[in-house]
């Protein structure tokens, strides 16, 4: 860090406010953290004009994004007992009364990008019925990885959203990039039914 | 063989496999970091239990939320139920879904659509 400037913290606050981010967390995303933040979704987001199932979709997408960061971020934190936890940024916002968005950012190795991009583009090319079939196929044929991954996370997010997954890779250096993903959950139900 | 029981936590369900009643229940939220580790002992117990095809088994799956890691385990459990049924075993599944949540109902249909063992979709409210 070049210099310690207190204005920067206010800038982060302002940036979040201006972009309608309700809350966000950056750091090691342990199972304990994601449980606590997940509880916040269940207690703080419900409002009179939001159906329960919308909150459940937001919660589900949040858990999948958070567990992706926990398991797959290339940036690691080692806590007590030397347990390895992925580091990342995750948050939730609301665009007026149109949709909620759940976003995450984590570091990936450049060598992983091609495969990840192909997977995301494939998901985005599918219609609702094809997405369901793909989900079912993966569910039946996948073998859980050592980390407990089923290869279903992004497919499930796309099903919950009913809209394309928005993502971007931002190069850090020759080895690493930031992977950003944003999932929208329409505010009113029926849209992605 | 003894009954198998694990208490519910915030991210993992209650698992209650009652040997005397032949009633096996999984109830609650399921989003452990690694479902294959969390369910390992329960799946080993289930595999051994279902070897005996003379039981009259009832399974209750009442999951309020499950992550994709857990969905793989649920898929495996349904396949074990199917295999028991195919081997002329007496087995019945109660699949619970949340009454006011069509996603929850849809999940039941998606997970069960290709299975031929007897089951019932049972509504519940939290």
Short mmCIF file of C-alpha atoms in Angstrom, two decimals:
data_model
loop_
_atom_site.label_atom_id
_atom_site.label_comp_id
_atom_site.label_asym_id
_atom_site.label_seq_id
_atom_site.Cartn_x
_atom_site.Cartn_y
_atom_site.Cartn_z
CA UNK A 1 0.00 0.00 0.00
CA UNK A 2 1.42 3.38 -1.03
CA UNK A 3 -0.11 5.56 1.60
CA UNK A 4 -2.65 5.38 4.37
CA UNK A 5 -5.55 7.57 3.35
CA UNK A 6 -8.70 7.54 5.45
CA UNK A 7 -10.72 8.98 2.57
CA UNK A 8 -10.43 5.64 0.80
CA UNK A 9 -12.65 3.95 3.35
CA UNK A 10 -15.36 6.51 2.84
CA UNK A 11 -14.94 5.97 -0.89
CA UNK A 12 -15.60 2.25 -0.46
CA UNK A 13 -18.72 3.11 1.55
CA UNK A 14 -19.82 5.61 -1.10
CA UNK A 15 -19.15 3.19 -3.92
CA UNK A 16 -21.29 0.57 -2.26
CA UNK A 17 -24.06 3.03 -1.50
CA UNK A 18 -24.07 4.41 -5.05
CA UNK A 19 -24.27 0.89 -6.47
CA UNK A 20 -27.17 -0.11 -4.24
CA UNK A 21 -25.18 -2.76 -2.39
CA UNK A 22 -27.01 -3.75 0.79
CA UNK A 23 -24.05 -5.52 2.37
CA UNK A 24 -20.74 -6.98 1.37
CA UNK A 25 -17.88 -8.92 2.91
CA UNK A 26 -14.25 -9.27 1.83
CA UNK A 27 -11.91 -11.74 3.44
CA UNK A 28 -11.64 -15.46 4.18
CA UNK A 29 -15.06 -16.97 3.48
CA UNK A 30 -15.22 -19.78 6.01
CA UNK A 31 -18.24 -21.98 6.58
CA UNK A 32 -18.90 -20.00 9.81
CA UNK A 33 -18.88 -16.67 7.95
CA UNK A 34 -21.23 -17.87 5.22
CA UNK A 35 -23.65 -19.28 7.78
CA UNK A 36 -23.70 -15.94 9.61
CA UNK A 37 -24.15 -13.88 6.43
CA UNK A 38 -26.73 -16.37 5.15
CA UNK A 39 -28.71 -15.83 8.37
CA UNK A 40 -28.60 -12.10 7.71
CA UNK A 41 -30.24 -12.67 4.32
CA UNK A 42 -33.07 -14.58 6.00
CA UNK A 43 -33.59 -11.99 8.73
CA UNK A 44 -32.86 -8.64 7.03
CA UNK A 45 -34.12 -8.99 3.44
CA UNK A 46 -37.72 -10.09 3.91
CA UNK A 47 -40.25 -7.33 3.33
CA UNK A 48 -43.97 -7.21 2.80
CA UNK A 49 -43.77 -7.13 -0.98
CA UNK A 50 -41.24 -9.95 -1.37
CA UNK A 51 -42.36 -13.53 -1.60
CA UNK A 52 -40.61 -16.04 0.62
CA UNK A 53 -39.39 -18.03 -2.36
CA UNK A 54 -37.47 -14.98 -3.67
CA UNK A 55 -35.57 -14.80 -0.38
CA UNK A 56 -34.88 -18.53 -0.66
CA UNK A 57 -33.49 -18.09 -4.18
CA UNK A 58 -31.21 -15.29 -3.00
CA UNK A 59 -30.07 -17.44 -0.09
CA UNK A 60 -29.38 -20.42 -2.36
CA UNK A 61 -27.36 -18.37 -4.86
CA UNK A 62 -25.45 -16.73 -2.03
CA UNK A 63 -24.49 -20.08 -0.47
CA UNK A 64 -23.32 -21.48 -3.83
CA UNK A 65 -21.24 -18.37 -4.60
CA UNK A 66 -19.77 -18.30 -1.10
CA UNK A 67 -18.88 -22.00 -1.14
CA UNK A 68 -17.29 -21.55 -4.57
CA UNK A 69 -15.01 -18.87 -3.12
CA UNK A 70 -14.35 -20.95 -0.02
CA UNK A 71 -13.30 -23.97 -2.08
CA UNK A 72 -11.87 -22.54 -5.28
CA UNK A 73 -10.36 -19.10 -4.67
CA UNK A 74 -6.67 -19.19 -5.50
CA UNK A 75 -6.11 -16.62 -2.75
CA UNK A 76 -6.00 -18.61 0.50
CA UNK A 77 -6.10 -17.78 4.15
CA UNK A 78 -4.71 -20.18 6.75
CA UNK A 79 -6.44 -19.89 10.10
CA UNK A 80 -5.95 -21.85 13.27
CA UNK A 81 -5.42 -25.60 12.83
CA UNK A 82 -3.91 -24.60 9.47
CA UNK A 83 -7.32 -24.88 7.87
CA UNK A 84 -7.32 -23.51 4.34
CA UNK A 85 -10.07 -21.01 3.47
CA UNK A 86 -10.59 -19.22 0.17
CA UNK A 87 -10.49 -15.43 0.22
CA UNK A 88 -12.93 -13.36 -1.79
CA UNK A 89 -15.47 -10.58 -1.95
CA UNK A 90 -19.17 -11.32 -1.82
CA UNK A 91 -22.22 -9.14 -1.49
CA UNK A 92 -25.88 -8.50 -2.17
CA UNK A 93 -27.67 -5.52 -3.61
CA UNK A 94 -31.07 -4.45 -4.85
CA UNK A 95 -31.86 -2.49 -8.00
CA UNK A 96 -34.99 -0.56 -7.09
CA UNK A 97 -37.86 -3.00 -7.23
CA UNK A 98 -36.59 -4.87 -10.28
CA UNK A 99 -34.13 -7.42 -9.00
CA UNK A 100 -31.68 -8.43 -6.31
CA UNK A 101 -28.12 -9.19 -7.30
CA UNK A 102 -25.58 -11.43 -5.63
CA UNK A 103 -21.97 -10.91 -6.67
CA UNK A 104 -18.62 -12.42 -5.82
CA UNK A 105 -15.01 -11.80 -6.75
CA UNK A 106 -12.13 -14.17 -6.24
CA UNK A 107 -8.70 -14.88 -7.66
CA UNK A 108 -8.32 -17.71 -10.19
CA UNK A 109 -5.28 -19.06 -12.02
CA UNK A 110 -5.16 -18.01 -15.66
CA UNK A 111 -4.80 -21.67 -16.60
CA UNK A 112 -8.34 -22.32 -15.23
CA UNK A 113 -10.06 -19.57 -17.20
CA UNK A 114 -10.61 -21.38 -20.49
CA UNK A 115 -12.47 -24.29 -18.91
CA UNK A 116 -14.48 -22.07 -16.57
CA UNK A 117 -15.46 -19.72 -19.39
CA UNK A 118 -16.59 -22.63 -21.60
CA UNK A 119 -18.73 -23.96 -18.75
CA UNK A 120 -20.38 -20.57 -18.09
CA UNK A 121 -20.96 -19.86 -21.79
CA UNK A 122 -22.51 -23.28 -22.22
CA UNK A 123 -24.91 -22.62 -19.34
CA UNK A 124 -25.80 -19.22 -20.81
CA UNK A 125 -26.59 -20.82 -24.18
CA UNK A 126 -29.28 -23.10 -22.73
CA UNK A 127 -32.98 -22.38 -22.45
CA UNK A 128 -34.98 -23.27 -19.36
CA UNK A 129 -35.78 -26.84 -20.39
CA UNK A 130 -32.21 -27.56 -21.52
CA UNK A 131 -30.89 -26.13 -18.27
CA UNK A 132 -33.10 -28.47 -16.29
CA UNK A 133 -31.93 -31.44 -18.37
CA UNK A 134 -28.29 -30.42 -17.94
CA UNK A 135 -28.83 -30.08 -14.19
CA UNK A 136 -30.37 -33.56 -14.04
CA UNK A 137 -27.64 -35.10 -16.17
CA UNK A 138 -24.89 -33.61 -13.98
CA UNK A 139 -26.71 -34.56 -10.81
CA UNK A 140 -26.82 -38.19 -11.84
CA UNK A 141 -23.40 -38.56 -13.42
CA UNK A 142 -21.20 -36.24 -11.33
CA UNK A 143 -18.88 -37.65 -8.72
CA UNK A 144 -18.23 -35.36 -5.75
CA UNK A 145 -14.73 -33.91 -5.87
CA UNK A 146 -12.36 -34.10 -2.93
CA UNK A 147 -13.67 -30.69 -1.85
CA UNK A 148 -17.28 -31.83 -2.14
CA UNK A 149 -17.99 -30.04 -5.41
CA UNK A 150 -20.64 -31.53 -7.68
CA UNK A 151 -20.07 -29.28 -10.71
CA UNK A 152 -23.65 -28.08 -10.24
CA UNK A 153 -23.20 -24.68 -8.63
CA UNK A 154 -23.39 -22.41 -11.67
CA UNK A 155 -26.14 -24.50 -13.27
CA UNK A 156 -28.21 -24.15 -10.12
CA UNK A 157 -27.55 -20.39 -9.96
CA UNK A 158 -28.73 -20.01 -13.57
CA UNK A 159 -31.88 -22.00 -12.77
CA UNK A 160 -32.64 -19.87 -9.70
CA UNK A 161 -32.00 -16.64 -11.66
CA UNK A 162 -33.72 -17.41 -14.96
CA UNK A 163 -31.28 -14.93 -16.54
CA UNK A 164 -27.78 -15.20 -18.01
CA UNK A 165 -24.87 -15.40 -15.58
CA UNK A 166 -22.89 -12.16 -15.88
CA UNK A 167 -19.17 -12.69 -15.41
CA UNK A 168 -15.80 -11.16 -16.19
CA UNK A 169 -12.13 -12.06 -15.85
CA UNK A 170 -9.76 -9.21 -14.96
CA UNK A 171 -6.10 -10.00 -15.43
CA UNK A 172 -3.84 -9.38 -12.43
CA UNK A 173 -0.57 -10.74 -13.85
CA UNK A 174 0.64 -13.61 -16.03
CA UNK A 175 -0.54 -16.22 -13.53
CA UNK A 176 -3.70 -14.84 -11.96
CA UNK A 177 -6.94 -13.02 -12.71
CA UNK A 178 -9.93 -11.79 -10.78
CA UNK A 179 -13.08 -13.74 -11.53
CA UNK A 180 -16.22 -11.67 -11.05
CA UNK A 181 -19.72 -13.08 -11.26
CA UNK A 182 -23.09 -11.43 -10.77
CA UNK A 183 -26.43 -13.25 -10.52
CA UNK A 184 -29.75 -11.46 -10.71
CA UNK A 185 -32.88 -12.63 -8.94
CA UNK A 186 -35.97 -10.85 -10.29
CA UNK A 187 -37.94 -9.13 -7.56
CA UNK A 188 -41.33 -10.39 -8.56
CA UNK A 189 -42.05 -14.06 -8.94
CA UNK A 190 -43.23 -15.79 -12.05
CA UNK A 191 -40.58 -14.11 -14.20
CA UNK A 192 -38.31 -17.15 -14.21
CA UNK A 193 -40.92 -19.78 -13.59
CA UNK B 1 -26.48 -52.75 13.84
CA UNK B 2 -27.74 -49.82 15.94
CA UNK B 3 -29.97 -46.86 15.11
CA UNK B 4 -28.16 -43.83 13.69
CA UNK B 5 -28.76 -40.30 14.94
CA UNK B 6 -27.16 -36.89 14.37
CA UNK B 7 -28.58 -33.64 15.78
CA UNK B 8 -29.44 -30.73 13.52
CA UNK B 9 -27.02 -27.81 13.22
CA UNK B 10 -27.46 -24.51 11.36
CA UNK B 11 -26.05 -25.92 8.14
CA UNK B 12 -26.75 -29.63 8.50
CA UNK B 13 -29.97 -31.58 8.98
CA UNK B 14 -31.10 -33.92 11.69
CA UNK B 15 -30.48 -37.49 10.59
CA UNK B 16 -32.64 -40.00 12.42
CA UNK B 17 -32.39 -43.58 11.16
CA UNK B 18 -34.55 -45.59 13.53
CA UNK B 19 -33.85 -49.29 13.28
CA UNK B 20 -36.80 -50.42 15.43
CA UNK B 21 -39.42 -48.50 13.46
CA UNK B 22 -37.59 -48.92 10.13
CA UNK B 23 -38.21 -45.22 9.65
CA UNK B 24 -35.33 -43.13 8.30
CA UNK B 25 -35.62 -39.34 8.36
CA UNK B 26 -33.47 -36.45 7.20
CA UNK B 27 -34.89 -33.12 8.33
CA UNK B 28 -33.65 -29.53 8.03
CA UNK B 29 -31.22 -27.44 6.00
CA UNK B 30 -28.29 -29.10 4.27
CA UNK B 31 -25.37 -26.94 3.15
CA UNK B 32 -22.24 -28.44 4.66
CA UNK B 33 -18.96 -27.37 3.09
CA UNK B 34 -18.43 -30.93 1.90
CA UNK B 35 -21.53 -33.13 1.71
CA UNK B 36 -19.53 -36.25 0.98
CA UNK B 37 -17.70 -35.92 4.32
CA UNK B 38 -20.81 -34.91 6.28
CA UNK B 39 -22.95 -37.79 4.97
CA UNK B 40 -20.23 -40.46 4.86
CA UNK B 41 -21.23 -42.35 8.03
CA UNK B 42 -24.93 -42.03 7.30
CA UNK B 43 -24.42 -43.41 3.78
CA UNK B 44 -22.35 -46.32 5.08
CA UNK B 45 -25.08 -47.09 7.60
CA UNK B 46 -27.74 -46.88 4.88
CA UNK B 47 -25.81 -49.16 2.54
CA UNK B 48 -25.51 -51.83 5.23
CA UNK B 49 -29.13 -51.40 6.34
CA UNK B 50 -30.55 -51.80 2.83
CA UNK B 51 -28.72 -55.10 2.29
CA UNK B 52 -31.53 -56.79 4.15
CA UNK B 53 -34.46 -56.84 1.71
CA UNK B 54 -36.99 -58.18 4.28
CA UNK B 55 -37.62 -54.86 6.00
CA UNK B 56 -40.63 -52.59 5.52
CA UNK B 57 -38.90 -49.25 5.18
CA UNK B 58 -40.23 -45.69 5.33
CA UNK B 59 -37.96 -42.82 4.32
CA UNK B 60 -38.78 -39.19 5.14
CA UNK B 61 -36.87 -36.48 3.30
CA UNK B 62 -37.81 -33.09 4.69
CA UNK B 63 -35.11 -30.74 3.51
CA UNK B 64 -35.85 -27.03 3.62
CA UNK B 65 -32.75 -26.04 1.66
CA UNK B 66 -29.89 -28.05 0.24
CA UNK B 67 -26.77 -26.95 -1.58
CA UNK B 68 -25.57 -28.56 -4.79
CA UNK B 69 -23.02 -30.67 -2.93
CA UNK B 70 -25.91 -32.18 -0.92
CA UNK B 71 -28.05 -32.61 -4.04
CA UNK B 72 -25.58 -35.23 -5.22
CA UNK B 73 -26.02 -37.17 -1.95
CA UNK B 74 -29.82 -36.90 -2.20
CA UNK B 75 -29.59 -38.26 -5.75
CA UNK B 76 -27.54 -41.20 -4.45
CA UNK B 77 -30.07 -41.91 -1.69
CA UNK B 78 -32.92 -41.97 -4.24
CA UNK B 79 -30.96 -44.43 -6.35
CA UNK B 80 -30.48 -46.66 -3.31
CA UNK B 81 -34.22 -46.54 -2.64
CA UNK B 82 -34.84 -47.46 -6.29
CA UNK B 83 -32.42 -50.39 -6.09
CA UNK B 84 -34.16 -51.67 -2.95
CA UNK B 85 -37.52 -51.42 -4.69
CA UNK B 86 -36.17 -53.12 -7.84
CA UNK B 87 -34.98 -56.01 -5.68
CA UNK B 88 -38.61 -56.45 -4.50
CA UNK B 89 -37.95 -54.66 -1.21
CA UNK B 90 -40.83 -52.89 0.56
CA UNK B 91 -39.88 -49.22 0.68
CA UNK B 92 -41.83 -45.95 0.69
CA UNK B 93 -40.63 -42.36 0.45
CA UNK B 94 -42.33 -39.29 1.87
CA UNK B 95 -40.84 -36.30 0.05
CA UNK B 96 -41.77 -33.10 1.87
CA UNK B 97 -42.03 -29.77 0.08
CA UNK B 98 -42.85 -26.31 1.36
CA UNK B 99 -46.47 -25.51 0.70
CA UNK B 100 -46.07 -21.86 -0.36
CA UNK B 101 -42.94 -22.39 -2.46
CA UNK B 102 -43.34 -23.70 -5.99
CA UNK B 103 -39.54 -24.07 -6.36
CA UNK B 104 -39.66 -26.58 -3.54
CA UNK B 105 -42.50 -28.51 -5.22
CA UNK B 106 -40.69 -28.43 -8.59
CA UNK B 107 -37.58 -29.87 -6.96
CA UNK B 108 -39.59 -32.85 -5.78
CA UNK B 109 -40.86 -33.50 -9.29
CA UNK B 110 -37.40 -33.08 -10.83
CA UNK B 111 -35.67 -35.38 -8.36
CA UNK B 112 -38.37 -38.04 -8.53
CA UNK B 113 -39.49 -37.96 -12.16
CA UNK B 114 -37.56 -41.02 -13.31
CA UNK B 115 -38.13 -43.16 -10.25
CA UNK B 116 -40.70 -45.94 -10.02
CA UNK B 117 -40.65 -46.73 -6.30
CA UNK B 118 -43.76 -45.66 -4.34
CA UNK B 119 -43.63 -42.15 -2.90
CA UNK B 120 -45.80 -39.25 -1.86
CA UNK B 121 -45.18 -35.51 -2.17
CA UNK B 122 -46.21 -34.15 1.23
CA UNK B 123 -46.74 -30.41 1.80
CA UNK B 124 -45.50 -28.80 5.01
CA UNK B 125 -45.21 -25.29 6.40
CA UNK B 126 -42.33 -23.97 8.48
#
